[in-house]
Coordinates of C-alpha atoms and ligand atoms in Angstrom, one line a residue:
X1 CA -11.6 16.9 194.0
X2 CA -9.9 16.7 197.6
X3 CA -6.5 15.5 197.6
X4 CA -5.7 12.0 199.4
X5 CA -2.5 12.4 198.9
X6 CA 0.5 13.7 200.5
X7 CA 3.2 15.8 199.3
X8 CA 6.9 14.8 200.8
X9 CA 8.2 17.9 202.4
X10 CA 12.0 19.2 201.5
X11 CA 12.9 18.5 204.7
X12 CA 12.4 14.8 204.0
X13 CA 14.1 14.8 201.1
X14 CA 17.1 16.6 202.5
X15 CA 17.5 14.0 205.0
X16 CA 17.8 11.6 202.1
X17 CA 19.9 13.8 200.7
X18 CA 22.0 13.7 204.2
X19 CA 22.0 10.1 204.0
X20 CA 23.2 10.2 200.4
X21 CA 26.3 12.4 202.2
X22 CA 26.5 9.7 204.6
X23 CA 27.1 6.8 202.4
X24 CA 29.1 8.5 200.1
X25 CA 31.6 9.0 202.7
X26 CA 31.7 5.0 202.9
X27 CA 32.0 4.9 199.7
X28 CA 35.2 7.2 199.5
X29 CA 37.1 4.8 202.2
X30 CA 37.1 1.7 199.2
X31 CA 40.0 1.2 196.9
X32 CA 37.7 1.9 194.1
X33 CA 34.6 3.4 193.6
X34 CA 31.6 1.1 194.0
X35 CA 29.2 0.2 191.1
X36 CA 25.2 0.0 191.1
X37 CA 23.7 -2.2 188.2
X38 CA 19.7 -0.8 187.5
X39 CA 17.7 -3.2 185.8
X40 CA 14.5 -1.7 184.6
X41 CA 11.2 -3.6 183.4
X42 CA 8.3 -1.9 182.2
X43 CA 7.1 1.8 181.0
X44 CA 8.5 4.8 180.6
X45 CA 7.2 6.1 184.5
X46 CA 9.6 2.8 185.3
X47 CA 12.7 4.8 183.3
X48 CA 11.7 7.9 185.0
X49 CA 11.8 6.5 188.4
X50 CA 14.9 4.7 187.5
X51 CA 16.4 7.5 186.5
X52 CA 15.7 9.0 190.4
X53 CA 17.5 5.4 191.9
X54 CA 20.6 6.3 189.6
X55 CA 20.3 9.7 190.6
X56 CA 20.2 8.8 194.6
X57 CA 23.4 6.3 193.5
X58 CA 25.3 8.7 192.0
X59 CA 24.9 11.1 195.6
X60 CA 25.7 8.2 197.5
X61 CA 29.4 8.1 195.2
X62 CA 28.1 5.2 193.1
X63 CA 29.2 5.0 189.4
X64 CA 27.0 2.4 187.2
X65 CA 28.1 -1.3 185.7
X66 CA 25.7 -3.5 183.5
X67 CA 27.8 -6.2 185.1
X68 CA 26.3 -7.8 188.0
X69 CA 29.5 -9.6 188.9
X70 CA 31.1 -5.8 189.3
X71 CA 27.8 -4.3 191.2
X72 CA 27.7 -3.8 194.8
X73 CA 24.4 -2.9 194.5
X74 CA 21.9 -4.3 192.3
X75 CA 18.1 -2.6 191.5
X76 CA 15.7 -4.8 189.9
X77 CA 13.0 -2.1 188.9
X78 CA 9.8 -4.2 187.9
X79 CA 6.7 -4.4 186.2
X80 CA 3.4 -6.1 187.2
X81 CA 1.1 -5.5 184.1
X82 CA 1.5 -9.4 182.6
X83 CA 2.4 -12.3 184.2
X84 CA 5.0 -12.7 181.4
X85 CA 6.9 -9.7 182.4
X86 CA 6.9 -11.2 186.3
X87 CA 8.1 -14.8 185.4
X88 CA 11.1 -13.1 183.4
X89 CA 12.0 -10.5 186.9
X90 CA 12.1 -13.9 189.2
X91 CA 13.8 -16.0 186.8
X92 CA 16.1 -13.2 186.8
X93 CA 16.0 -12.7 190.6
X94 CA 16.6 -16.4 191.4
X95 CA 19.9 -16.4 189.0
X96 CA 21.5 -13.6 191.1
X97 CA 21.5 -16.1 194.3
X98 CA 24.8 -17.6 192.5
X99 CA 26.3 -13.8 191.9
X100 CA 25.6 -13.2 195.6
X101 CA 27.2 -16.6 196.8
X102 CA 30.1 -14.7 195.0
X103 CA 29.7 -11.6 196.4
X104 CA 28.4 -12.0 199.8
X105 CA 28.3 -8.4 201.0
X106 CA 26.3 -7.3 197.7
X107 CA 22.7 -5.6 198.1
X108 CA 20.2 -6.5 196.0
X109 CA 16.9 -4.5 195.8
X110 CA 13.8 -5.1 194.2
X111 CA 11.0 -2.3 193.6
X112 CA 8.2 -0.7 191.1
X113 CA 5.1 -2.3 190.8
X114 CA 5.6 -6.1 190.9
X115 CA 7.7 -5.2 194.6
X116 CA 3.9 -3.6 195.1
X117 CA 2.3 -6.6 195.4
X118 CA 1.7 -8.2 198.8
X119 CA 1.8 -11.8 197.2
X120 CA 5.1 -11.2 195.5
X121 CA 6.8 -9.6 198.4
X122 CA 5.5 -12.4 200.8
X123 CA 7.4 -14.9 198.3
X124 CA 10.3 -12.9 197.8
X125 CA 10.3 -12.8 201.9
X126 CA 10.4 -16.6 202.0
X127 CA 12.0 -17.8 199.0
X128 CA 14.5 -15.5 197.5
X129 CA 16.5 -14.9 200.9
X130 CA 19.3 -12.9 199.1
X131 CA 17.0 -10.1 198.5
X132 CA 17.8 -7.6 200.9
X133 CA 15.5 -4.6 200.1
X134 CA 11.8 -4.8 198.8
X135 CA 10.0 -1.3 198.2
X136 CA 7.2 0.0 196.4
X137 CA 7.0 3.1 194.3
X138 CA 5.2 5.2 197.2
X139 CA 8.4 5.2 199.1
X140 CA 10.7 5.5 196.6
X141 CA 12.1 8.7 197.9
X142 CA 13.4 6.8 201.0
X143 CA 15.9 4.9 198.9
X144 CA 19.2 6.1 200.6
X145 CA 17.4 5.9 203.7
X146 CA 17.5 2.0 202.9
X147 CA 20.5 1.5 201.8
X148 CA 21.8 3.7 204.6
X149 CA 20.2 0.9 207.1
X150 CA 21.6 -2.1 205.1
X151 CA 25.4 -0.7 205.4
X152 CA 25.0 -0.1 208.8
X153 CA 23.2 -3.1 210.4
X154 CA 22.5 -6.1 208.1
X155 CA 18.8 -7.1 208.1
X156 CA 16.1 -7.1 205.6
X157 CA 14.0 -4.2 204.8
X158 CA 10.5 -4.6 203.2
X159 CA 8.7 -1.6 202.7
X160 CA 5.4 -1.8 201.0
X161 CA 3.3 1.0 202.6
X162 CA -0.3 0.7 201.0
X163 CA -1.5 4.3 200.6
X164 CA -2.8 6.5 198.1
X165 CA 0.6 7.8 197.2
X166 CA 2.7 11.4 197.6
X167 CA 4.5 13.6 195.1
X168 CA 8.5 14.3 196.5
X169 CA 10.3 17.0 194.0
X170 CA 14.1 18.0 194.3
X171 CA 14.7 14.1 193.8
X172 CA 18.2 14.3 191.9
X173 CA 18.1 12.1 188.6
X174 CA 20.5 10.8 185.9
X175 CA 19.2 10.7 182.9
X176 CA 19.8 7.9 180.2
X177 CA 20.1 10.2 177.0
X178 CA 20.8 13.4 175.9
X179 CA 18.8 13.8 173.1
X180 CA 15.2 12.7 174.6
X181 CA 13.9 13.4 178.5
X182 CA 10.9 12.0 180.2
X183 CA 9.2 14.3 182.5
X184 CA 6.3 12.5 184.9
X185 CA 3.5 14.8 185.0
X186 CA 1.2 13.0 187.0
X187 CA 1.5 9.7 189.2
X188 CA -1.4 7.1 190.2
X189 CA -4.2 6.5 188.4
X190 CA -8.2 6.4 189.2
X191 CA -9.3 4.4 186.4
X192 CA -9.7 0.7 187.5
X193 CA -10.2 -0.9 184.3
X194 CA -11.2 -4.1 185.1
X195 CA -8.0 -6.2 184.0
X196 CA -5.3 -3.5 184.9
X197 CA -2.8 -3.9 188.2
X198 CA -2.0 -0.1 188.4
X199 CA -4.0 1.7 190.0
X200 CA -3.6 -1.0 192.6
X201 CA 0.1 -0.4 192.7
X202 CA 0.7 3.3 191.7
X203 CA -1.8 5.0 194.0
X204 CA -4.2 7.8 193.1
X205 CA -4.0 10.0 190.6
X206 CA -2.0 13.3 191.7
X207 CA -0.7 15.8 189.7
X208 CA 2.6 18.0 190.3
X209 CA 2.3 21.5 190.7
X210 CA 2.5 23.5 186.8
X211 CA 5.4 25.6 188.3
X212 CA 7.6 22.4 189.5
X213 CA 7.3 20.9 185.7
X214 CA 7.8 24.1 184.0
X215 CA 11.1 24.7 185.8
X216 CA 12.2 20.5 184.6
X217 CA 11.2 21.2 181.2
X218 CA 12.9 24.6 181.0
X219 CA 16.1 22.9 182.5
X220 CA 15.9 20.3 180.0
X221 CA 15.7 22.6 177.1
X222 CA 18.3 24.9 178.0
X223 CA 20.3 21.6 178.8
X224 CA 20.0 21.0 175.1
X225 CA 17.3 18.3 174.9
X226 CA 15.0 17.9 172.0
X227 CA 12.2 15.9 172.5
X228 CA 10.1 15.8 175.7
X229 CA 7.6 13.2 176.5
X230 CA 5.0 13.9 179.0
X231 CA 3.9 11.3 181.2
X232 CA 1.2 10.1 183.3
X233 CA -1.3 7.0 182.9
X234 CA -3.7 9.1 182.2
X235 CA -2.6 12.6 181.3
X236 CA -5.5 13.8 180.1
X237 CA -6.7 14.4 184.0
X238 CA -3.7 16.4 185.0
X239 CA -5.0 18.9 187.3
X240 CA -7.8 18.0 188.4
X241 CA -6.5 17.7 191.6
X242 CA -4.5 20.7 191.8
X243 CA -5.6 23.4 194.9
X244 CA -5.8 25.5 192.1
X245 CA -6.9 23.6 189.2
X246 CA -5.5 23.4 185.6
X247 CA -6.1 21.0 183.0
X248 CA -3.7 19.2 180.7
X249 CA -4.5 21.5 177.4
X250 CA -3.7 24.5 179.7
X251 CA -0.5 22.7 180.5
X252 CA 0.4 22.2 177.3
X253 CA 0.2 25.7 176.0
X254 CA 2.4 27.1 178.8
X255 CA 5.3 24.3 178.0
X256 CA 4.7 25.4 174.2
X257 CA 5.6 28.7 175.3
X258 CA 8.7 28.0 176.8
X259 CA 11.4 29.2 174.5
X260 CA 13.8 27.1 172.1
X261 CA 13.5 24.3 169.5
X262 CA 11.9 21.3 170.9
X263 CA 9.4 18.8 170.4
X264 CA 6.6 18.0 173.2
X265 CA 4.9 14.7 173.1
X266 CA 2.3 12.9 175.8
X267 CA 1.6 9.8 177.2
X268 CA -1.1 8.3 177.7
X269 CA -4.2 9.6 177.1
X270 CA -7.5 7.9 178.3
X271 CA -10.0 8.5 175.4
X272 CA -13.1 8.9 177.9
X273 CA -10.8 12.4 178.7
X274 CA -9.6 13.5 175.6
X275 CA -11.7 16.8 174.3
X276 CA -12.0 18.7 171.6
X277 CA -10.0 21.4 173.4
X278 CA -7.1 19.1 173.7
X279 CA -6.9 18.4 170.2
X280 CA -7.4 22.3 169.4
X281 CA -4.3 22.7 171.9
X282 CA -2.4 19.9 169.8
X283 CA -3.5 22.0 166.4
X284 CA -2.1 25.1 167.5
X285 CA 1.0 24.8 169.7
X286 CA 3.8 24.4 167.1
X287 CA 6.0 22.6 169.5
X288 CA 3.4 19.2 170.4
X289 CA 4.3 16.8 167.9
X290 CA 1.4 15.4 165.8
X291 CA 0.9 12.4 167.4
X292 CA -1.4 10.5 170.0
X293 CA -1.2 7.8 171.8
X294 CA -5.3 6.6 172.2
X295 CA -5.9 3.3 173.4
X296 CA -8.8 1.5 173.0
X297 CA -8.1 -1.8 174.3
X298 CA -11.6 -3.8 172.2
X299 CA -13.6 -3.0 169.8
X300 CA -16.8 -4.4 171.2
X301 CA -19.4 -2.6 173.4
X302 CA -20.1 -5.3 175.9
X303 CA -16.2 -5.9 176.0
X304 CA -15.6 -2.2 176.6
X305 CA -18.0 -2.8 179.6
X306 CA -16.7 -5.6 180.9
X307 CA -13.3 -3.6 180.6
X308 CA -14.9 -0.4 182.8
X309 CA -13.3 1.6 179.9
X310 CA -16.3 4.0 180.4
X311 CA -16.8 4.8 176.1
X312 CA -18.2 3.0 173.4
X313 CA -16.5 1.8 170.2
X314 CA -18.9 5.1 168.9
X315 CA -17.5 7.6 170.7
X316 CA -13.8 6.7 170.7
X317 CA -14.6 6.9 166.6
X318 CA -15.9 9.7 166.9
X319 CA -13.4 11.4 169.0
X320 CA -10.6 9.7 166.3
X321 CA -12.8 12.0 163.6
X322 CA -12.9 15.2 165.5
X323 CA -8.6 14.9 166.2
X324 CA -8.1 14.1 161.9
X325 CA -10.4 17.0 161.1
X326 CA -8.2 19.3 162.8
X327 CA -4.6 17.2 162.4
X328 CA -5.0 15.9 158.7
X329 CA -1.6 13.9 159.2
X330 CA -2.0 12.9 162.7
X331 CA -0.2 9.5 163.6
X332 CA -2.1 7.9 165.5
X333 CA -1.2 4.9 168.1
X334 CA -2.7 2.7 170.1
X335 CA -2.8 -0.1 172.8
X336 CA -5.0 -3.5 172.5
X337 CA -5.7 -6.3 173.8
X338 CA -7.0 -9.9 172.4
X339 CA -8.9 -12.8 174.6
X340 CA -10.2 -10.2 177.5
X341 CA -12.7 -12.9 179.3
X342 CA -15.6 -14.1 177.7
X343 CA -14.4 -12.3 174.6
X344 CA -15.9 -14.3 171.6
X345 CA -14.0 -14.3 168.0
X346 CA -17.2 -12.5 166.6
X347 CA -16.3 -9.4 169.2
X348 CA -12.9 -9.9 168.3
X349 CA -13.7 -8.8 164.9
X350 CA -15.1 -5.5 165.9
X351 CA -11.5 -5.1 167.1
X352 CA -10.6 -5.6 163.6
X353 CA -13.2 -3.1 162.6
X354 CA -11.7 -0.3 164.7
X355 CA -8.3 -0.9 162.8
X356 CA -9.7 -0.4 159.3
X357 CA -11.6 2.6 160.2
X358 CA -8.9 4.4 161.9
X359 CA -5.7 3.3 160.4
X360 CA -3.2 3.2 163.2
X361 CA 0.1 3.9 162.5
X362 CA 1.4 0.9 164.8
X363 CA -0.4 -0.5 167.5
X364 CA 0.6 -2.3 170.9
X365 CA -0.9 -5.6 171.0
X366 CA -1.2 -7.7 174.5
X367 CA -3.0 -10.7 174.7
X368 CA -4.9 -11.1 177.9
X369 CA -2.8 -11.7 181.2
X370 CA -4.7 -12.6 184.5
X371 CA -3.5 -10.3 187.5
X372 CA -4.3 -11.6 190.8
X373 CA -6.5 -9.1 192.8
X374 CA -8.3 -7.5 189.7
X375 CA -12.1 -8.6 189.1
X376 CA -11.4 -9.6 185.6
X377 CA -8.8 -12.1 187.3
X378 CA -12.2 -13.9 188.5
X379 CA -14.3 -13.6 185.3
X380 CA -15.4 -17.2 183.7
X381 CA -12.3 -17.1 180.8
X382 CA -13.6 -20.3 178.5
X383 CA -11.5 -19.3 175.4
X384 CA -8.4 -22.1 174.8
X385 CA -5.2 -20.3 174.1
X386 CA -4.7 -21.4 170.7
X387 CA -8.1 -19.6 170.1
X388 CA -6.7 -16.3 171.4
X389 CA -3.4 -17.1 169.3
X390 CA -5.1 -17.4 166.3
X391 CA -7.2 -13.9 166.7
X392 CA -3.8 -12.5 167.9
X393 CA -2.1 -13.5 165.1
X394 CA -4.9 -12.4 162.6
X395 CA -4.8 -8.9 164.6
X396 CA -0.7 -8.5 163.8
X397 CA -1.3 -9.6 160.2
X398 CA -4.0 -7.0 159.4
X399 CA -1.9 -4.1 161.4
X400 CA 1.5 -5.1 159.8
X401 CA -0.5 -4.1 156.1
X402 CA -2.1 -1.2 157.1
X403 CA 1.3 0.3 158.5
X404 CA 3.1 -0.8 155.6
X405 CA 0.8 1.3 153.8
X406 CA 1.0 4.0 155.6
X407 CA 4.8 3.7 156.3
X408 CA 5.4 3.6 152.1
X409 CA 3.3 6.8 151.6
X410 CA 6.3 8.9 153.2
X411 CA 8.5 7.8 150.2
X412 CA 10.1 10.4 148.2
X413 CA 8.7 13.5 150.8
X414 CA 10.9 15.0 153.1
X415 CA 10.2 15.8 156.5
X416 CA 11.9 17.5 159.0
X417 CA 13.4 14.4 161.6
X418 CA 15.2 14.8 165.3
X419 CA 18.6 12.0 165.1
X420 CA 18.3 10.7 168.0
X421 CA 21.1 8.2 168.4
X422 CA 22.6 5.6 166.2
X423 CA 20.5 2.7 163.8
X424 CA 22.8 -0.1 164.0
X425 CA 22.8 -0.5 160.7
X426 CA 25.6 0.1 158.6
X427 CA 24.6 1.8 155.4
X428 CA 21.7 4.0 157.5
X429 CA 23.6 4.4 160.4
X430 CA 22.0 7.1 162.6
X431 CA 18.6 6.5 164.3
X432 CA 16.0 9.6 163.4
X433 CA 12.4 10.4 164.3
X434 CA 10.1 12.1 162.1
X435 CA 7.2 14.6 164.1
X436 CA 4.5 11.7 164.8
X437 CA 7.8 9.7 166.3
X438 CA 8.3 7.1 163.4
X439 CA 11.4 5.7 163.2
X440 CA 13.6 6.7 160.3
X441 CA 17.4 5.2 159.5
X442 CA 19.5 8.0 157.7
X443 CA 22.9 7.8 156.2
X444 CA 24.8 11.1 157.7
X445 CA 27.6 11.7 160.0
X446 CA 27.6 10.7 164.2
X447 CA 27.8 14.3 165.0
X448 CA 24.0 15.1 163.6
X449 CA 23.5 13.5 166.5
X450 CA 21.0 15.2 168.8
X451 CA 19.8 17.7 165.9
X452 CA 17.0 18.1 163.7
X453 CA 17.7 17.4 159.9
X454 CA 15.6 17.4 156.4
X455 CA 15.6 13.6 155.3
X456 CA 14.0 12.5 152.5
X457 CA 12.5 9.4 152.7
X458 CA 13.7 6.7 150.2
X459 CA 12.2 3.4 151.3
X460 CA 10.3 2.0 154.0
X461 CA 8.4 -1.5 155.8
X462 CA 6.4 -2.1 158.3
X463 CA 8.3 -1.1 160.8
X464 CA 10.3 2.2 160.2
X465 CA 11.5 4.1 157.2
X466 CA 15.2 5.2 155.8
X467 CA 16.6 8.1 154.1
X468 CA 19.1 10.2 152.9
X469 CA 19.6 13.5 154.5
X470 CA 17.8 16.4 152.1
X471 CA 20.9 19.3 150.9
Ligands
SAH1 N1 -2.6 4.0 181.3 C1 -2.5 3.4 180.0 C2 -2.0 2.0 179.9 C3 -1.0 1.5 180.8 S1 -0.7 -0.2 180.7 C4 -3.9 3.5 179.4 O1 -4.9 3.3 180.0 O2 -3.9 3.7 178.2 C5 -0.3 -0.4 179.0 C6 -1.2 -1.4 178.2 O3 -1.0 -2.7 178.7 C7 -2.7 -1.1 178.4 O4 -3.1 -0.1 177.5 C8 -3.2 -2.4 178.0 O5 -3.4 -2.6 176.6 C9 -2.2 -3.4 178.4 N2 -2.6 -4.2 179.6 C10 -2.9 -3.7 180.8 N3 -3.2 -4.7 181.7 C11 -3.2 -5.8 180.9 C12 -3.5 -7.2 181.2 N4 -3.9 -7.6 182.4 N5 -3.3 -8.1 180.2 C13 -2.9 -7.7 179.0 N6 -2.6 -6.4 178.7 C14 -2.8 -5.5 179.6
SF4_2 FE1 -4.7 0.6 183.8 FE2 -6.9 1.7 182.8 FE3 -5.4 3.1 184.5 FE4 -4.6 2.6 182.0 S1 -6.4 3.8 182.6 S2 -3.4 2.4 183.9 S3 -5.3 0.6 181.6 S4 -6.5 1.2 185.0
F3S3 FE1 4.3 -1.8 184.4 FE2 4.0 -0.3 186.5 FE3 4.4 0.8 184.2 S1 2.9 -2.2 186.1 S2 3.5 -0.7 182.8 S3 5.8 -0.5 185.2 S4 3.1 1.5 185.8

């Protein structure tokens, strides 16, 4: 495969890096040091990018605020994948025209995939004035550049290049825990499934260079991290675009190699991709936790067409068998979605099929959300809403039993878990995960925090299980 795509030279991003300077040296002439508020929607690519804007902030002598009222510059980092998750990003947007009444010489950006959309950023362009910046995640690696322009002249930038995408390393991040890292293997994807916004937003698939993600990951380890999720939209074609190419199992292996105590995990994985040789890989690297994310989206052949998934309900089974053959405890996840067009309640049921055959762990469950520009957008849709509800609903019922099924089977075993943070709650108060990334509540001391204990399990529900720690 040729590349379309660019990579952003280290010249480029030195110059960011110059503007950073620049800025910072602003910010060193105010009484106090200034505060950026980043508000992230979406997926963990969103985090990970976010993570770049706080780490551009932090150059520019930025330190962070969850208070709007406090932030001299705001980042609204959006999603685009349902309309739900749009309505709540320009309620949210229209609100801060009262904080900037306030604040008059605040910025306020918007970007990630909603700022993508040419309809969205023609309404932000005429209707939410106080937005000063707009840019997509292709030029995300121009942000100081940006906000460089807004100190210095006042205007409005909108920068929403429409291109296939580039790759820019040496970006500087800040990273929201210490415990867990996200590493993006891959940006873009090729995919076009019928009702999906991404690929229209995110580019084309390109992968980084094995050498650039080695060198994060062996960073993040000897930084002390423990758990290290993969990502990509579809990781399982990492490579294939590489001069030299490499494909995700060979990836895997080399990160397994790297040395020190530390859990890898992916996401997500397209099942048309995912081979036997990947779940080999996942059966013999110690380090990749026992878990896959697999969606499958519908149950139904003529859906899965409809949905350009490009594999039957048949061979995603199959594939399901060939992973538990060779991972007897493999939790597995996955992604659906309920009231696709033209879906009738009868296909709906094979959906239900799927779940009692394979047994998912837990399951992400979307009902159908129209996205303009997409062709399922313009498919004939005759199902009412309460119809969808009610196969929703039926869908959430039958998953909660089967994963409090599966969930109680872990009582009385103990399992080796990474604490992770704290639970909230006060008699189990630290937050653990076991291997396949359930959620457990422990009882044990703060400073576990960060480590891997034995817990043994003493009760569980639907959602998660708790324990005590095991002498
Ligand atoms: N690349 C991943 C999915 C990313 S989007 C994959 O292919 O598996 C996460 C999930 O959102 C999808 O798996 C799908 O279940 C859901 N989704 C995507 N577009 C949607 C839409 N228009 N309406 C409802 N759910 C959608
Ligand atoms: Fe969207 Fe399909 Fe790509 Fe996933 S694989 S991001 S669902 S187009
Ligand atoms: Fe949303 Fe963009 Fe991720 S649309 S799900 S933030 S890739």
């Amino acid at each position: 495969m040729k590349r379309t795509t660019t990579t952003i030279s280290q010249a480029d991003i030195e110059r960011q890096m110059a503007y950073c300077q620049e800025i910072a040296a602003i910010s060193q002439t105010k009484p106090e040091q200034p505060l950026a508020f980043v508000d992230t929607y979406g997926c963990q690519q969103n985090e990970a990018d976010s993570e770049k804007i706080r780490g551009y902030l932090r150059a520019m002598g930025y330190g962070f605020t969850q208070d709007e009222e406090q932030a001299q510059i705001i980042v609204i980092n959006t999603c685009a994948i349902r309309e739900h998750a749009e309505q709540r990003v320009l309620g949210n947007l229209g609100a801060l025209v009262h904080v900037k009444r306030r604040h008059p010489e605040q910025i306020i950006c918007l970007c990630g995939c909603m700022a993508q959309e040419s309809h969205i950023a023609e309404k932000v362009k005429q209707s939410f004035r106080h937005v000063d910046l707009v840019f997509g995640p292709h030029v995300l690696w121009k942000f100081p550049e940006f906000i460089h322009t807004l100190l210095t002249s006042r205007g409005r930038i909108f920068q929403i290049p429409d291109e296939a995408g580039s790759i820019a390393e040496g970006i500087p991040v800040v990273r929201q825990d210490s415990v867990k890292a996200w590493v993006s293997i891959m940006y873009g994807c090729n995919n076009f499934c019928s009702y999906c916004i991404v690929p229209y937003v995110r580019g084309r698939e390109r992968s980084r260079e094995p050498q650039d993600i080695l060198k994060e990951v062996e960073t993040l380890v000897s930084q002390g991290y423990k758990d290290i999720t993969l990502l990509g939209q579809n990781v399982n074609s990492y490579g294939k675009d590489l001069e030299t190419p490499m494909d995700f199992s060979d990836l895997l292996e080399k990160i397994n190699a790297i040395q020190g105590d530390f859990l890898i995990r992916f996401m997500t994985s397209h099942p048309k991709d995912a081979t036997p040789k990947l779940f080999e890989t996942m059966a013999h690297c110690e380090k990749v936790a026992p878990v896959l994310h697999l969606p499958f989206q519908a149950g139904n052949d003529r859906i899965l067409k409809e949905m350009n998934r490009k594999h039957t309900r048949a061979e995603y089974l199959e594939k399901v068998q060939q992973l538990k053959a060779l991972i007897p405890d493999i939790v597995m996840t996955s992604d659906v979605i309920v009231g696709f067009p033209g879906e009738t309640t009868e296909e709906f049921e094979d959906t239900l099929k799927v779940l009692e055959e394979v047994r998912f762990d837990a399951l992400f469950t979307f009902i159908y959300s129209p996205r303009v520009g997409t062709p399922a957008a313009s498919m004939p849709d005759p199902m009412s809403r309460e119809e969808k509800l009610a196969n929703f609903n039926r869908l959430l019922a039958l998953q909660d039993t089967i994963s409090e099924e599966k969930h109680a089977t872990y009582i009385g075993k103990t399992i080796r878990c990474l604490v992770d943070g704290e639970s909230g709650d006060m008699r189990y108060p630290l937050a653990a995960r076991t291997p396949g990334n359930r959620l457990v509540r422990v009882s044990g001391p703060q400073e576990l925090i960060g480590q891997f204990v034995f817990v043994t399990i003493t009760d569980a529900n639907k959602w998660s299980l708790c324990g005590e720690l095991a002498e």
